[in-house]
CSV table of C-alpha atoms and ligand atoms in Angstrom, one decimal:
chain,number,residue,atom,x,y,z
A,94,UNK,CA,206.5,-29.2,21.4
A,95,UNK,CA,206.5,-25.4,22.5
A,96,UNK,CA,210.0,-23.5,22.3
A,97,UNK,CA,211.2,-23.0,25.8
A,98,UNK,CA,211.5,-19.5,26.8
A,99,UNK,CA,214.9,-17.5,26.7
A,100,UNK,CA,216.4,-16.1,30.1
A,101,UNK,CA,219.6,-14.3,29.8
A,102,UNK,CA,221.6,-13.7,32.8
A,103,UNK,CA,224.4,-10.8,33.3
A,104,UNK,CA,226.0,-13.1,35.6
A,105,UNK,CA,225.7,-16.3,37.3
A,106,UNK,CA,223.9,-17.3,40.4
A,107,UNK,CA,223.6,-20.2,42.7
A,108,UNK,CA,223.8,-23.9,41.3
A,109,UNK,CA,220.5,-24.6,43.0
A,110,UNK,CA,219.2,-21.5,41.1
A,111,UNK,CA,220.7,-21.9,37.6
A,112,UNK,CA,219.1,-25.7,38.2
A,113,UNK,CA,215.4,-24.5,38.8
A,114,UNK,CA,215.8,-22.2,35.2
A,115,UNK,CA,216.9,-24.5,33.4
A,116,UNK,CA,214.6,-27.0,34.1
A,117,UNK,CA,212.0,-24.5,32.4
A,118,UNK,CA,213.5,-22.5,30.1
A,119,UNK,CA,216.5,-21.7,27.6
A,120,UNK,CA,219.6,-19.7,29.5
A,121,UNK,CA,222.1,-18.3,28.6
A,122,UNK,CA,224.5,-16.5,31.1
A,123,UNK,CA,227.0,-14.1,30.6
A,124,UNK,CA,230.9,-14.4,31.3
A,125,UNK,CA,233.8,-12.7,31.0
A,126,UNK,CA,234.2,-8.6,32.2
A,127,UNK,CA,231.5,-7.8,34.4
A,128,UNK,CA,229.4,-5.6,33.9
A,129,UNK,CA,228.6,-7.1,30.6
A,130,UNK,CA,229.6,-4.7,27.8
A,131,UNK,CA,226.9,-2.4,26.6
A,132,UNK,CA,227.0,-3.6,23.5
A,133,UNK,CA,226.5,-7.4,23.6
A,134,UNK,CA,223.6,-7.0,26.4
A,135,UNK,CA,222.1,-4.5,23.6
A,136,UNK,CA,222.2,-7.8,21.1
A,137,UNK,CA,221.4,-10.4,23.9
A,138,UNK,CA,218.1,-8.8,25.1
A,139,UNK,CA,216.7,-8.8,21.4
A,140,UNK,CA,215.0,-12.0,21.5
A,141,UNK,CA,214.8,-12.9,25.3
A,142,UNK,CA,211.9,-13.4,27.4
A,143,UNK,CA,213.5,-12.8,30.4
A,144,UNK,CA,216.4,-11.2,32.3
A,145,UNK,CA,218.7,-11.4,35.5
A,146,UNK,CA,220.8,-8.5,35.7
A,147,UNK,CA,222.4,-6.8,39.0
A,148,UNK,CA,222.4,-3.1,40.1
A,149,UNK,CA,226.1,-2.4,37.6
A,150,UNK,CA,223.9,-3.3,34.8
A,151,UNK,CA,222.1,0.0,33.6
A,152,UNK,CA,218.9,-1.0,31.7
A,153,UNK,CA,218.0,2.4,30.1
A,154,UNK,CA,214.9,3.2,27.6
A,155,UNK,CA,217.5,2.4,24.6
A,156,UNK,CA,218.7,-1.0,25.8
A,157,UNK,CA,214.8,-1.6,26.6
A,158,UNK,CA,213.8,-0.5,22.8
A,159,UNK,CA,216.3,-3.0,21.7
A,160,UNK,CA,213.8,-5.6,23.4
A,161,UNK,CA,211.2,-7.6,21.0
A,162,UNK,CA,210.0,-10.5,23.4
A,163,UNK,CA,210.9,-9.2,26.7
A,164,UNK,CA,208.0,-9.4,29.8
A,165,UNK,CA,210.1,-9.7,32.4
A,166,UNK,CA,213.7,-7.8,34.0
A,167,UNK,CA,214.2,-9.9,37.6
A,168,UNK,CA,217.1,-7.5,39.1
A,169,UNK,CA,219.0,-9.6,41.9
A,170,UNK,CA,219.0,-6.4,43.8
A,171,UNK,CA,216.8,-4.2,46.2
A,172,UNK,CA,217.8,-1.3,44.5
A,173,UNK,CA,216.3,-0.7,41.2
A,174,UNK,CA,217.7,2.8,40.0
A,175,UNK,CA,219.8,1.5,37.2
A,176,UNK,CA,216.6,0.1,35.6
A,177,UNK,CA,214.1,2.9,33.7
A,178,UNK,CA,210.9,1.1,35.8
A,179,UNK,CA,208.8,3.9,34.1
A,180,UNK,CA,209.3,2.9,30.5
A,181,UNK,CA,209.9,-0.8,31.1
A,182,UNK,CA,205.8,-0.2,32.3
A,183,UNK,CA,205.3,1.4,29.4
A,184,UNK,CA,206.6,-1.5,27.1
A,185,UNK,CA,204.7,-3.7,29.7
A,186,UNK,CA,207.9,-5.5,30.6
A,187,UNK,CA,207.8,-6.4,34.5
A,188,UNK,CA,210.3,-5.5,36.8
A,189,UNK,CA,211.7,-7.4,39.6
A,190,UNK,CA,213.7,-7.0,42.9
A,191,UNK,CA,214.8,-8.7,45.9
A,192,UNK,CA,213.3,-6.4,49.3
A,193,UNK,CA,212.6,-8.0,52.9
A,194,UNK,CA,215.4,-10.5,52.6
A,195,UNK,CA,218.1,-8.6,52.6
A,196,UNK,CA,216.7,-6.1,55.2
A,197,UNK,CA,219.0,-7.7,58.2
A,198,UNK,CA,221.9,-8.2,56.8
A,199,UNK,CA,221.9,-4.3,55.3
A,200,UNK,CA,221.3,-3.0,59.0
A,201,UNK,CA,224.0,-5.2,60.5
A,202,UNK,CA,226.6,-4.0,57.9
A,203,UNK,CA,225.0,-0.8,58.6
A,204,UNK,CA,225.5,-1.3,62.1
A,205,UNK,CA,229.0,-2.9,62.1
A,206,UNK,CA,230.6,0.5,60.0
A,207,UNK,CA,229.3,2.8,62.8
A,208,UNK,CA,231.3,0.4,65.4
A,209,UNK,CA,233.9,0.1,63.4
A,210,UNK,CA,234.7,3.8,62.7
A,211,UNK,CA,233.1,5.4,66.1
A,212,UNK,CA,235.5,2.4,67.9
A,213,UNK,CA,238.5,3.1,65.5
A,214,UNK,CA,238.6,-1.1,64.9
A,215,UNK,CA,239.7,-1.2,61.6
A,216,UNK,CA,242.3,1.9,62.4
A,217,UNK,CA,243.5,-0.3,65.0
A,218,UNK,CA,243.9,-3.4,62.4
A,219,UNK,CA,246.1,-1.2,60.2
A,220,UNK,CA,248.2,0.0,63.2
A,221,UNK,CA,248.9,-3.7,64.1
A,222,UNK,CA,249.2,-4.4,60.7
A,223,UNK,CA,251.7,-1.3,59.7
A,224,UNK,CA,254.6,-2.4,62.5
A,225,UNK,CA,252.9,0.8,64.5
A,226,UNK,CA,252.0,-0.4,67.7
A,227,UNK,CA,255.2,0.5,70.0
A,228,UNK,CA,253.5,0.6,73.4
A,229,UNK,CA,250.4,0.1,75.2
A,230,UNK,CA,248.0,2.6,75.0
A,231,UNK,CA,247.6,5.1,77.8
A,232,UNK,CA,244.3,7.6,79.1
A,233,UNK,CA,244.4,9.3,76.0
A,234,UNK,CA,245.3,7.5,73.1
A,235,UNK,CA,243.7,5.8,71.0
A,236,UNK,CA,240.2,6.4,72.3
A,237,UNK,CA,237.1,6.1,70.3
A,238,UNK,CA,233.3,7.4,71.1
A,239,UNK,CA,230.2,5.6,72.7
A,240,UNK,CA,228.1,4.2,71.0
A,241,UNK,CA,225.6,4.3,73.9
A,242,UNK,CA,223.7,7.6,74.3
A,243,UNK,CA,224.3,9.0,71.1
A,244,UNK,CA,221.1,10.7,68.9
A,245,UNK,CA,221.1,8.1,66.0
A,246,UNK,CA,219.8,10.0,63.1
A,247,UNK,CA,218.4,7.7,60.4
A,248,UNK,CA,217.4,8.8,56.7
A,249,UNK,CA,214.8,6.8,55.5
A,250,UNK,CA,212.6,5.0,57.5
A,251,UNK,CA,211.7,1.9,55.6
A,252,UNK,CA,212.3,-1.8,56.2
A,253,UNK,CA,216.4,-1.5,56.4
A,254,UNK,CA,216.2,1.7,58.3
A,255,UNK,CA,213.7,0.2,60.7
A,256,UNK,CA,215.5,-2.8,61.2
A,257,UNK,CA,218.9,-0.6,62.0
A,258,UNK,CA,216.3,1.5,65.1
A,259,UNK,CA,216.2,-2.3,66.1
A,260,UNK,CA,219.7,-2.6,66.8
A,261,UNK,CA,220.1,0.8,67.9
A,262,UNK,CA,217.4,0.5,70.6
A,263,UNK,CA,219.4,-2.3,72.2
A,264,UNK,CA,222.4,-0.2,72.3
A,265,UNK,CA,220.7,2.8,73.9
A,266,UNK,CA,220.9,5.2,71.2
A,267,UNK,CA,218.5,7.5,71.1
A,268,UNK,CA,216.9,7.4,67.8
A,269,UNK,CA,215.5,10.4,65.6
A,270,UNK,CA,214.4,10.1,61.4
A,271,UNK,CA,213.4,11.5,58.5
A,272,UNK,CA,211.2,10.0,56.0
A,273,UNK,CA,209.3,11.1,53.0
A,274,UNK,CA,205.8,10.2,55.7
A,275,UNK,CA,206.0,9.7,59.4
A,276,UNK,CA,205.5,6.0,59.9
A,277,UNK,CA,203.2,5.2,62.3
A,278,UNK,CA,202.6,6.1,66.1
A,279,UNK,CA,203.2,2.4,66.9
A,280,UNK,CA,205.9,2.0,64.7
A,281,UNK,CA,207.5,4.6,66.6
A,282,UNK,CA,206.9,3.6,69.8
A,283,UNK,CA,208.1,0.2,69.2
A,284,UNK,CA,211.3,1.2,67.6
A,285,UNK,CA,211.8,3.9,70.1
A,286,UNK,CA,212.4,6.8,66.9
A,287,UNK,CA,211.3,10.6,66.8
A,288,UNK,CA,210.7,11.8,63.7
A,289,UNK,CA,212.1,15.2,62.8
A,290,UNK,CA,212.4,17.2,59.8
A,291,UNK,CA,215.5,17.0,57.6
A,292,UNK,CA,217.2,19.8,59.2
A,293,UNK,CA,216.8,18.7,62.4
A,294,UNK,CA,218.5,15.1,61.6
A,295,UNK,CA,221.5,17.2,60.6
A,296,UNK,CA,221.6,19.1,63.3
A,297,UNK,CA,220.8,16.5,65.8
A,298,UNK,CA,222.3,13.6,64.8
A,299,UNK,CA,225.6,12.1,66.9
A,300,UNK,CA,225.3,9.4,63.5
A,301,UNK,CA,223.9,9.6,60.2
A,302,UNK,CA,222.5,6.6,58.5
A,303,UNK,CA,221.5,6.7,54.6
A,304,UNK,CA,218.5,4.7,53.9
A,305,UNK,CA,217.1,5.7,51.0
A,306,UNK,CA,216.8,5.1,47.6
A,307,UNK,CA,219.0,6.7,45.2
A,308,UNK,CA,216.9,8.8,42.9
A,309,UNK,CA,216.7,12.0,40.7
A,310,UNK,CA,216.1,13.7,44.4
A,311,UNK,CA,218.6,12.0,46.4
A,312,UNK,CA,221.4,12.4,43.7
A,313,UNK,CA,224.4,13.8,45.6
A,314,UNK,CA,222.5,15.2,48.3
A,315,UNK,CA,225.0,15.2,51.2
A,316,UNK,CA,227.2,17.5,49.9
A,317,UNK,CA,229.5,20.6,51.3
A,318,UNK,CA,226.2,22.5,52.3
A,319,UNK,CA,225.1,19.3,53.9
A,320,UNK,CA,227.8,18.2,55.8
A,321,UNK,CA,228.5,21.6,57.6
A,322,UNK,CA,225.0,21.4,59.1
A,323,UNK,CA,226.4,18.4,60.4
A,324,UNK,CA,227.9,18.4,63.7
A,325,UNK,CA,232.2,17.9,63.7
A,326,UNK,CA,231.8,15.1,66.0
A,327,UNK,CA,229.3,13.4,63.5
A,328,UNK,CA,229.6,10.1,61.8
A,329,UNK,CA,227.8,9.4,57.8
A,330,UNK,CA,227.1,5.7,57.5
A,331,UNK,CA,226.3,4.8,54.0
A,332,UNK,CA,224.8,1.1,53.0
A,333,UNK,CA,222.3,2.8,50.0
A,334,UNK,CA,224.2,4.0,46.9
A,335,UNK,CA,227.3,5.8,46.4
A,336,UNK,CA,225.6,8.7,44.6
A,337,UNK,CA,223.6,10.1,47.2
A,338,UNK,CA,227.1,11.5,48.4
A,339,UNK,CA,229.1,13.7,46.9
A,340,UNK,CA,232.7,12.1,47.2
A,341,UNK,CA,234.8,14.7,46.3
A,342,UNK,CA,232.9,17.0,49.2
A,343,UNK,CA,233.0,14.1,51.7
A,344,UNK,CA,236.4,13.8,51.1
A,345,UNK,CA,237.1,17.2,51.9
A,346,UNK,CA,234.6,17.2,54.4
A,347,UNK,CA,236.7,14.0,56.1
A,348,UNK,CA,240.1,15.9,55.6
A,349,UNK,CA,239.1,19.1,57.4
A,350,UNK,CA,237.2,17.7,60.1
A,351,UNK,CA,234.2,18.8,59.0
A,352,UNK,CA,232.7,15.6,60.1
A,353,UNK,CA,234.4,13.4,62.1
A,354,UNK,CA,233.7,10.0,60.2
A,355,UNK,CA,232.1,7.9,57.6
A,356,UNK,CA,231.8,4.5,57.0
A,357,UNK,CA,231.1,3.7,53.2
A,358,UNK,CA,230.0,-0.1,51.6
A,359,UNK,CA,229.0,2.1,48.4
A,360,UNK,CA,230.5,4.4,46.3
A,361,UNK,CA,229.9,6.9,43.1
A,362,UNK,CA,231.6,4.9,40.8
A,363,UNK,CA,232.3,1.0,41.7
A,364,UNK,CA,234.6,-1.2,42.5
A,365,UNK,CA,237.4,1.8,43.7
A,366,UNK,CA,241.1,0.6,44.4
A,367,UNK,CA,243.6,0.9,46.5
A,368,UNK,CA,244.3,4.4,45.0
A,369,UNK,CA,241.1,5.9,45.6
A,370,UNK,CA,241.7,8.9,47.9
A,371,UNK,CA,239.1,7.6,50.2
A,372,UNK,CA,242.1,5.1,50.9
A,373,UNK,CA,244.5,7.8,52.1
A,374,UNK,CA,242.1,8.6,55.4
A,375,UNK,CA,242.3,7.7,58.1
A,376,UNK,CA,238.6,8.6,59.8
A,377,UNK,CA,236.8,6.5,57.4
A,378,UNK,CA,236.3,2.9,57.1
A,379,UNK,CA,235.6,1.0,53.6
A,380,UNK,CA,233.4,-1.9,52.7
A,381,UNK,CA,233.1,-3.8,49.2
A,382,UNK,CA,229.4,-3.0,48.5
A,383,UNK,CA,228.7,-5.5,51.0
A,384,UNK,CA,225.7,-5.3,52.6
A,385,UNK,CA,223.6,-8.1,51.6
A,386,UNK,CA,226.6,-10.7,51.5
A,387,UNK,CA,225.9,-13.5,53.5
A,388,UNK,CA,225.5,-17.0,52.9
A,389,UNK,CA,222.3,-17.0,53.8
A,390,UNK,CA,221.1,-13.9,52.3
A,391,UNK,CA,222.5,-14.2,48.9
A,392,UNK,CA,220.7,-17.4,48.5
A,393,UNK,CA,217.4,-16.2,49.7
A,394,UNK,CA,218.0,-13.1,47.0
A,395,UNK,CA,218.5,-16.1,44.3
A,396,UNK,CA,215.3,-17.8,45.2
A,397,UNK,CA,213.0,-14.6,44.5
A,398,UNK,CA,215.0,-13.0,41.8
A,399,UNK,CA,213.6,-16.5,39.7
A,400,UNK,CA,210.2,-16.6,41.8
A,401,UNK,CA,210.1,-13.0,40.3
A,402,UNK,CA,211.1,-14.0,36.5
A,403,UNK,CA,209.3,-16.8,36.8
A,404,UNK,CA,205.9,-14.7,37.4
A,405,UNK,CA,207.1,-11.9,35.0
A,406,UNK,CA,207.7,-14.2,31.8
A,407,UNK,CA,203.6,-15.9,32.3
A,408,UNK,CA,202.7,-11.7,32.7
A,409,UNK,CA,202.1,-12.4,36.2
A,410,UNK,CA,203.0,-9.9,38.8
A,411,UNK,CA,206.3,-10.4,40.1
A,412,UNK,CA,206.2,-11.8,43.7
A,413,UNK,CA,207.9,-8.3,44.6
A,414,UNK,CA,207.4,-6.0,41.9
A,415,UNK,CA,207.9,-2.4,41.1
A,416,UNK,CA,205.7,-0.6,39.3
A,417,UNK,CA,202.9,-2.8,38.6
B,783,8YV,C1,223.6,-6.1,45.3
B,783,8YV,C2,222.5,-4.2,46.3
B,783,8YV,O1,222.5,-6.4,44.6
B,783,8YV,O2,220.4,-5.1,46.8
B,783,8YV,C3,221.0,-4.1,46.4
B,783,8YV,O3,220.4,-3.1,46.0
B,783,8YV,O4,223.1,-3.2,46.0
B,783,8YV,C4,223.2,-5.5,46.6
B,783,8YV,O5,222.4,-6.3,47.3
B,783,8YV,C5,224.5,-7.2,45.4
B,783,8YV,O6,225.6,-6.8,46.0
B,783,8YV,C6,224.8,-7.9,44.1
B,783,8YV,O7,225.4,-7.1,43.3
């Protein structure tokens, strides 16, 4: 009888999932500190065929030399920039990732931080909460901005982007973007969005909603410089990756009003506690890195992260694949 093939994963998944792997193959899954140590994913990935890792897990060229067997790295993740895609091609190994069905649930996260912080609703929860609400509010306290009217400025115009001009549209933004290309006349008119040159979304924008993929060119791109092209009375949504911001400038930025919110589900360096300075302000409201966490979601990210291995360990191409 042929040796199963070996799947390791950095950390569990869905019963239904682990089910349909083991039925076919040889796991083994990781427990204890997440992310796994360095270390014993450098001694695991030796003789797999296969692996499930998540975006903490950074899969550089070195952990990938370490590799003797491995075709395929299935990351349970949209995001792919902690994996080197470039020399995993090189090596032949296939990579991976979970697009499309997360795309909803990252623009309604998207979209709830920009109510949240433009309405002041999770302020409000920590008023309640702190013993601070003495009397009802009057003309003048308390108030928040409209949603409706405002130039929605979106960075990156791909499937989560586009799915956040959806929502907008129905709230009567008015929606501008930028994007590496102009997506197409149709897909404009049908999402209602102007396209408009970086400068311009900084200038324009009531909101700014990150989009894009963190890369060697997005690294800590919304910096001082950055946010002072920014209007005061703006708002930063990020749902992408913490390190297209520059913290320690947003938090300045936050402090002196040179912006007038943020609303953050990812940061530089993850998970941040209750210490963080980003916990000491008030104009900003904080989310878990929880964009794609829903019930529903999560499972349908299970399903193709092993559709994915599953293709990748034959040599197949993944059914969503970077790279080749
Ligand atoms: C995480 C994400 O994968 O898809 C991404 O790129 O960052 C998230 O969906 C998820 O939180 C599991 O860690």
């Amino acid at each position: 009888m042929m040796e199963k093939k070996r799947v390791f994963l950095t950390r569990t998944l869905h019963d239904f999932a682990l089910k349909e792997l083991k039925k076919q193959y040889d796991i083994e899954i990781h427990s204890g500190k997440i992310p796994i140590p360095k270390k014993r994913l450098a001694s695991k990935i030796k003789d797999i065929d296969g692996l499930i890792c998540f975006p903490y897990d950074v899969i550089g060229r070195e952990l990938i030399d370490c590799a003797k067997n491995l075709k395929v790295i299935s990351t349970y993740s949209v995001g792919f920039d902690h994996i080197d895609t470039e020399y995993a091609k090189e090596r032949k190994i296939r990579v991976g990732y979970t697009p499309e069905v997360l795309t909803g649930a990252t623009a309604d996260l998207a979209f709830s931080l920009m109510l949240d912080i433009m309405r002041r609703v999770s302020e409000g929860d920590r008023t309640i909460r702190n013993g601070n609400w003495k009397e009802i509010y009057g003309a003048y306290d308390y108030v928040g901005t409209d949603l409706q009217d405002k130039t929605l400025g979106i960075f990156g115009m791909g499937r989560i982007g586009s799915a956040l001009a959806k929502r907008a549209k129905s709230f009567d933004m008015n929606i501008i973007y930028h994007n590496r290309n102009k997506v197409s006349k149709t897909k404009e008119r049908s999402l209602g969005a102007k396209y408009v040159t970086f400068e311009k979304l900084l200038a324009q924008s009531d909101i700014i909603s990150i989009h894009v993929p963190h890369s060697k060119h997005t690294e800590q791109l919304f910096d001082k410089k950055i946010f002072k092209k920014m209007k005061n009375s703006s708002f930063l949504i990020n749902t992408a990756r913490g390190k297209i911001i520059n913290e320690n400038h947003l938090i300045e930025a936050l402090k002196n009003k040179i912006i007038a919110g943020a609303g953050l589900d990812v940061f530089e360096s993850e998970p941040i506690g209750k210490n963080h300075p980003l916990t000491k302000i008030d104009n900003v409201v904080l989310a878990p890195h929880i964009g794609s966490s829903t019930k529903e979601t999560r499972s349908k990210m299970a399903k193709i992260t092993i559709e994915n291995l599953q293709l990748g360990i034959v040599g197949k191409k993944p059914k969503f694949s970077v790279g080749y």
